[in-house]
JSON list of C-alpha atoms in Angstrom, two decimals:
[
{"chain": "A", "resi": 1, "resn": "MET", "atom": "CA", "xyz": [22.62, 10.55, 5.31]},
{"chain": "A", "resi": 2, "resn": "GLU", "atom": "CA", "xyz": [21.04, 14.03, 5.12]},
{"chain": "A", "resi": 3, "resn": "VAL", "atom": "CA", "xyz": [18.85, 12.95, 2.19]},
{"chain": "A", "resi": 4, "resn": "ASN", "atom": "CA", "xyz": [17.60, 9.94, 4.18]},
{"chain": "A", "resi": 5, "resn": "LYS", "atom": "CA", "xyz": [16.75, 12.17, 7.15]},
{"chain": "A", "resi": 6, "resn": "ASN", "atom": "CA", "xyz": [14.84, 14.54, 4.87]},
{"chain": "A", "resi": 7, "resn": "THR", "atom": "CA", "xyz": [12.95, 11.66, 3.28]},
{"chain": "A", "resi": 8, "resn": "LEU", "atom": "CA", "xyz": [12.17, 10.24, 6.71]},
{"chain": "A", "resi": 9, "resn": "ALA", "atom": "CA", "xyz": [10.84, 13.62, 7.94]},
{"chain": "A", "resi": 10, "resn": "GLN", "atom": "CA", "xyz": [8.64, 13.99, 4.84]},
{"chain": "A", "resi": 11, "resn": "THR", "atom": "CA", "xyz": [7.35, 10.44, 5.20]},
{"chain": "A", "resi": 12, "resn": "MET", "atom": "CA", "xyz": [6.60, 10.90, 8.90]},
{"chain": "A", "resi": 13, "resn": "ALA", "atom": "CA", "xyz": [4.76, 14.17, 8.23]},
{"chain": "A", "resi": 14, "resn": "PHE", "atom": "CA", "xyz": [2.72, 12.44, 5.53]},
{"chain": "A", "resi": 15, "resn": "LEU", "atom": "CA", "xyz": [1.83, 9.57, 7.86]},
{"chain": "A", "resi": 16, "resn": "LEU", "atom": "CA", "xyz": [0.82, 11.91, 10.68]},
{"chain": "A", "resi": 17, "resn": "LEU", "atom": "CA", "xyz": [-1.82, 13.48, 8.42]},
{"chain": "A", "resi": 18, "resn": "ILE", "atom": "CA", "xyz": [-3.55, 10.22, 7.49]},
{"chain": "A", "resi": 19, "resn": "PRO", "atom": "CA", "xyz": [-6.75, 9.48, 9.42]},
{"chain": "A", "resi": 20, "resn": "PRO", "atom": "CA", "xyz": [-6.48, 5.92, 10.85]},
{"chain": "A", "resi": 21, "resn": "GLU", "atom": "CA", "xyz": [-9.87, 4.89, 9.47]},
{"chain": "A", "resi": 22, "resn": "SER", "atom": "CA", "xyz": [-9.13, 6.02, 5.90]},
{"chain": "A", "resi": 23, "resn": "ASN", "atom": "CA", "xyz": [-8.61, 3.74, 2.92]},
{"chain": "A", "resi": 24, "resn": "LEU", "atom": "CA", "xyz": [-5.12, 5.16, 2.59]},
{"chain": "A", "resi": 25, "resn": "ALA", "atom": "CA", "xyz": [-4.31, 4.13, 6.17]},
{"chain": "A", "resi": 26, "resn": "LYS", "atom": "CA", "xyz": [-5.69, 0.64, 5.56]},
{"chain": "A", "resi": 27, "resn": "LEU", "atom": "CA", "xyz": [-3.56, 0.19, 2.46]},
{"chain": "A", "resi": 28, "resn": "LEU", "atom": "CA", "xyz": [-0.45, 1.49, 4.21]},
{"chain": "A", "resi": 29, "resn": "LYS", "atom": "CA", "xyz": [-1.10, -0.87, 7.12]},
{"chain": "A", "resi": 30, "resn": "LEU", "atom": "CA", "xyz": [-1.13, -3.76, 4.67]},
{"chain": "A", "resi": 31, "resn": "CYS", "atom": "CA", "xyz": [2.20, -2.52, 3.29]},
{"chain": "A", "resi": 32, "resn": "LEU", "atom": "CA", "xyz": [3.65, -2.34, 6.80]},
{"chain": "A", "resi": 33, "resn": "VAL", "atom": "CA", "xyz": [2.75, -5.91, 7.75]},
{"chain": "A", "resi": 34, "resn": "THR", "atom": "CA", "xyz": [3.75, -7.45, 4.43]},
{"chain": "A", "resi": 35, "resn": "ARG", "atom": "CA", "xyz": [7.08, -9.21, 4.19]},
{"chain": "A", "resi": 36, "resn": "TYR", "atom": "CA", "xyz": [7.86, -8.20, 0.62]},
{"chain": "A", "resi": 37, "resn": "ASN", "atom": "CA", "xyz": [10.44, -10.32, -1.21]},
{"chain": "A", "resi": 38, "resn": "ARG", "atom": "CA", "xyz": [11.74, -8.41, -4.21]},
{"chain": "A", "resi": 39, "resn": "GLU", "atom": "CA", "xyz": [13.76, -11.36, -5.53]},
{"chain": "A", "resi": 40, "resn": "SER", "atom": "CA", "xyz": [10.69, -13.53, -6.09]},
{"chain": "A", "resi": 41, "resn": "LEU", "atom": "CA", "xyz": [8.91, -10.82, -8.12]},
{"chain": "A", "resi": 42, "resn": "GLY", "atom": "CA", "xyz": [11.94, -9.26, -9.79]},
{"chain": "A", "resi": 43, "resn": "GLN", "atom": "CA", "xyz": [10.94, -5.75, -8.68]},
{"chain": "A", "resi": 44, "resn": "ASN", "atom": "CA", "xyz": [12.12, -3.60, -5.83]},
{"chain": "A", "resi": 45, "resn": "ALA", "atom": "CA", "xyz": [9.49, -2.12, -3.53]},
{"chain": "A", "resi": 46, "resn": "LEU", "atom": "CA", "xyz": [9.44, 1.23, -5.33]},
{"chain": "A", "resi": 47, "resn": "GLU", "atom": "CA", "xyz": [8.88, -0.40, -8.72]},
{"chain": "A", "resi": 48, "resn": "LYS", "atom": "CA", "xyz": [6.11, -2.56, -7.28]},
{"chain": "A", "resi": 49, "resn": "SER", "atom": "CA", "xyz": [4.50, 0.50, -5.70]},
{"chain": "A", "resi": 50, "resn": "TYR", "atom": "CA", "xyz": [4.56, 2.42, -8.98]},
{"chain": "A", "resi": 51, "resn": "GLU", "atom": "CA", "xyz": [2.92, -0.57, -10.61]},
{"chain": "A", "resi": 52, "resn": "LEU", "atom": "CA", "xyz": [-0.07, -0.10, -8.29]},
{"chain": "A", "resi": 53, "resn": "ILE", "atom": "CA", "xyz": [-0.15, 3.66, -8.80]},
{"chain": "A", "resi": 54, "resn": "ASN", "atom": "CA", "xyz": [-0.19, 3.22, -12.58]},
{"chain": "A", "resi": 55, "resn": "ASN", "atom": "CA", "xyz": [-2.71, 0.35, -12.56]},
{"chain": "A", "resi": 56, "resn": "SER", "atom": "CA", "xyz": [-4.80, 0.96, -9.46]},
{"chain": "A", "resi": 57, "resn": "PHE", "atom": "CA", "xyz": [-7.75, -1.01, -10.84]},
{"chain": "A", "resi": 58, "resn": "GLU", "atom": "CA", "xyz": [-5.58, -4.14, -10.36]},
{"chain": "A", "resi": 59, "resn": "LEU", "atom": "CA", "xyz": [-5.37, -3.61, -6.59]},
{"chain": "A", "resi": 60, "resn": "PRO", "atom": "CA", "xyz": [-6.62, -7.11, -5.62]},
{"chain": "A", "resi": 61, "resn": "TYR", "atom": "CA", "xyz": [-4.03, -8.79, -7.87]},
{"chain": "A", "resi": 62, "resn": "TRP", "atom": "CA", "xyz": [-1.29, -6.44, -6.67]},
{"chain": "A", "resi": 63, "resn": "ILE", "atom": "CA", "xyz": [-2.11, -7.29, -3.05]},
{"chain": "A", "resi": 64, "resn": "GLN", "atom": "CA", "xyz": [-2.05, -11.00, -3.81]},
{"chain": "A", "resi": 65, "resn": "GLU", "atom": "CA", "xyz": [1.39, -10.74, -5.44]},
{"chain": "A", "resi": 66, "resn": "VAL", "atom": "CA", "xyz": [2.80, -8.61, -2.63]},
{"chain": "A", "resi": 67, "resn": "ILE", "atom": "CA", "xyz": [1.61, -10.72, 0.29]},
{"chain": "A", "resi": 68, "resn": "GLN", "atom": "CA", "xyz": [2.58, -13.97, -1.45]},
{"chain": "A", "resi": 69, "resn": "SER", "atom": "CA", "xyz": [6.00, -12.71, -2.53]},
{"chain": "A", "resi": 70, "resn": "ASP", "atom": "CA", "xyz": [7.68, -14.42, 0.43]},
{"chain": "A", "resi": 71, "resn": "GLU", "atom": "CA", "xyz": [5.62, -17.59, -0.21]},
{"chain": "A", "resi": 72, "resn": "LYS", "atom": "CA", "xyz": [3.88, -17.24, 3.17]},
{"chain": "A", "resi": 73, "resn": "ILE", "atom": "CA", "xyz": [0.79, -15.35, 4.19]},
{"chain": "A", "resi": 74, "resn": "THR", "atom": "CA", "xyz": [0.82, -14.30, 7.82]},
{"chain": "A", "resi": 75, "resn": "PRO", "atom": "CA", "xyz": [-2.25, -13.78, 10.03]},
{"chain": "A", "resi": 76, "resn": "GLU", "atom": "CA", "xyz": [-1.34, -10.07, 10.16]},
{"chain": "A", "resi": 77, "resn": "GLU", "atom": "CA", "xyz": [-1.41, -9.87, 6.36]},
{"chain": "A", "resi": 78, "resn": "TRP", "atom": "CA", "xyz": [-4.80, -11.59, 6.25]},
{"chain": "A", "resi": 79, "resn": "GLN", "atom": "CA", "xyz": [-6.17, -9.25, 8.89]},
{"chain": "A", "resi": 80, "resn": "ALA", "atom": "CA", "xyz": [-4.89, -6.15, 7.08]},
{"chain": "A", "resi": 81, "resn": "PHE", "atom": "CA", "xyz": [-6.30, -7.47, 3.81]},
{"chain": "A", "resi": 82, "resn": "GLY", "atom": "CA", "xyz": [-9.68, -8.07, 5.44]},
{"chain": "A", "resi": 83, "resn": "GLU", "atom": "CA", "xyz": [-9.73, -4.54, 6.87]},
{"chain": "A", "resi": 84, "resn": "LEU", "atom": "CA", "xyz": [-9.53, -3.17, 3.32]},
{"chain": "A", "resi": 85, "resn": "ASN", "atom": "CA", "xyz": [-13.07, -4.47, 2.78]},
{"chain": "A", "resi": 86, "resn": "LEU", "atom": "CA", "xyz": [-12.57, -4.63, -0.99]},
{"chain": "A", "resi": 87, "resn": "LYS", "atom": "CA", "xyz": [-16.13, -5.23, -2.16]},
{"chain": "A", "resi": 88, "resn": "GLN", "atom": "CA", "xyz": [-15.88, -2.57, -4.84]},
{"chain": "A", "resi": 89, "resn": "THR", "atom": "CA", "xyz": [-12.26, -2.03, -5.84]},
{"chain": "A", "resi": 90, "resn": "GLN", "atom": "CA", "xyz": [-12.94, 1.08, -7.90]},
{"chain": "A", "resi": 91, "resn": "ASP", "atom": "CA", "xyz": [-14.88, 2.73, -5.05]},
{"chain": "A", "resi": 92, "resn": "PHE", "atom": "CA", "xyz": [-12.00, 1.94, -2.68]},
{"chain": "A", "resi": 93, "resn": "ILE", "atom": "CA", "xyz": [-9.46, 3.43, -5.09]},
{"chain": "A", "resi": 94, "resn": "ASN", "atom": "CA", "xyz": [-11.59, 6.52, -5.83]},
{"chain": "A", "resi": 95, "resn": "THR", "atom": "CA", "xyz": [-11.90, 7.19, -2.09]},
{"chain": "A", "resi": 96, "resn": "LEU", "atom": "CA", "xyz": [-8.17, 6.65, -1.62]},
{"chain": "A", "resi": 97, "resn": "TRP", "atom": "CA", "xyz": [-7.32, 9.19, -4.38]},
{"chain": "A", "resi": 98, "resn": "GLN", "atom": "CA", "xyz": [-9.79, 11.66, -2.86]},
{"chain": "A", "resi": 99, "resn": "GLU", "atom": "CA", "xyz": [-8.18, 11.25, 0.57]},
{"chain": "A", "resi": 100, "resn": "LEU", "atom": "CA", "xyz": [-4.76, 11.81, -0.96]},
{"chain": "A", "resi": 101, "resn": "ASP", "atom": "CA", "xyz": [-5.93, 14.93, -2.83]},
{"chain": "A", "resi": 102, "resn": "GLU", "atom": "CA", "xyz": [-7.35, 16.41, 0.36]},
{"chain": "A", "resi": 103, "resn": "MET", "atom": "CA", "xyz": [-4.12, 16.04, 2.33]},
{"chain": "A", "resi": 104, "resn": "LYS", "atom": "CA", "xyz": [-2.11, 19.19, 2.87]},
{"chain": "A", "resi": 105, "resn": "LEU", "atom": "CA", "xyz": [1.55, 18.72, 3.73]}
]
């Protein structure tokens, strides 16, 4: 249980540092509203997250797989997806990495 509390504290500290209007916040909001079904994709959430980290240029496809994993797309998922404003995926990702690099835990 102590490890879980430590992980929770680190995660909360990380979240507290994220500006709400940032690309990172928008992506995390999408993750929060998504009802991820690991059985349908054959990957747990951590594996699926690493997939995005390692292939960030595939963000639109990753999002599609994640939000459709439970075979339903909710209005909240559509709204969060729309807030990403993914006109230029690479620009979005570059900004996200910059935001992450500038964070100081």
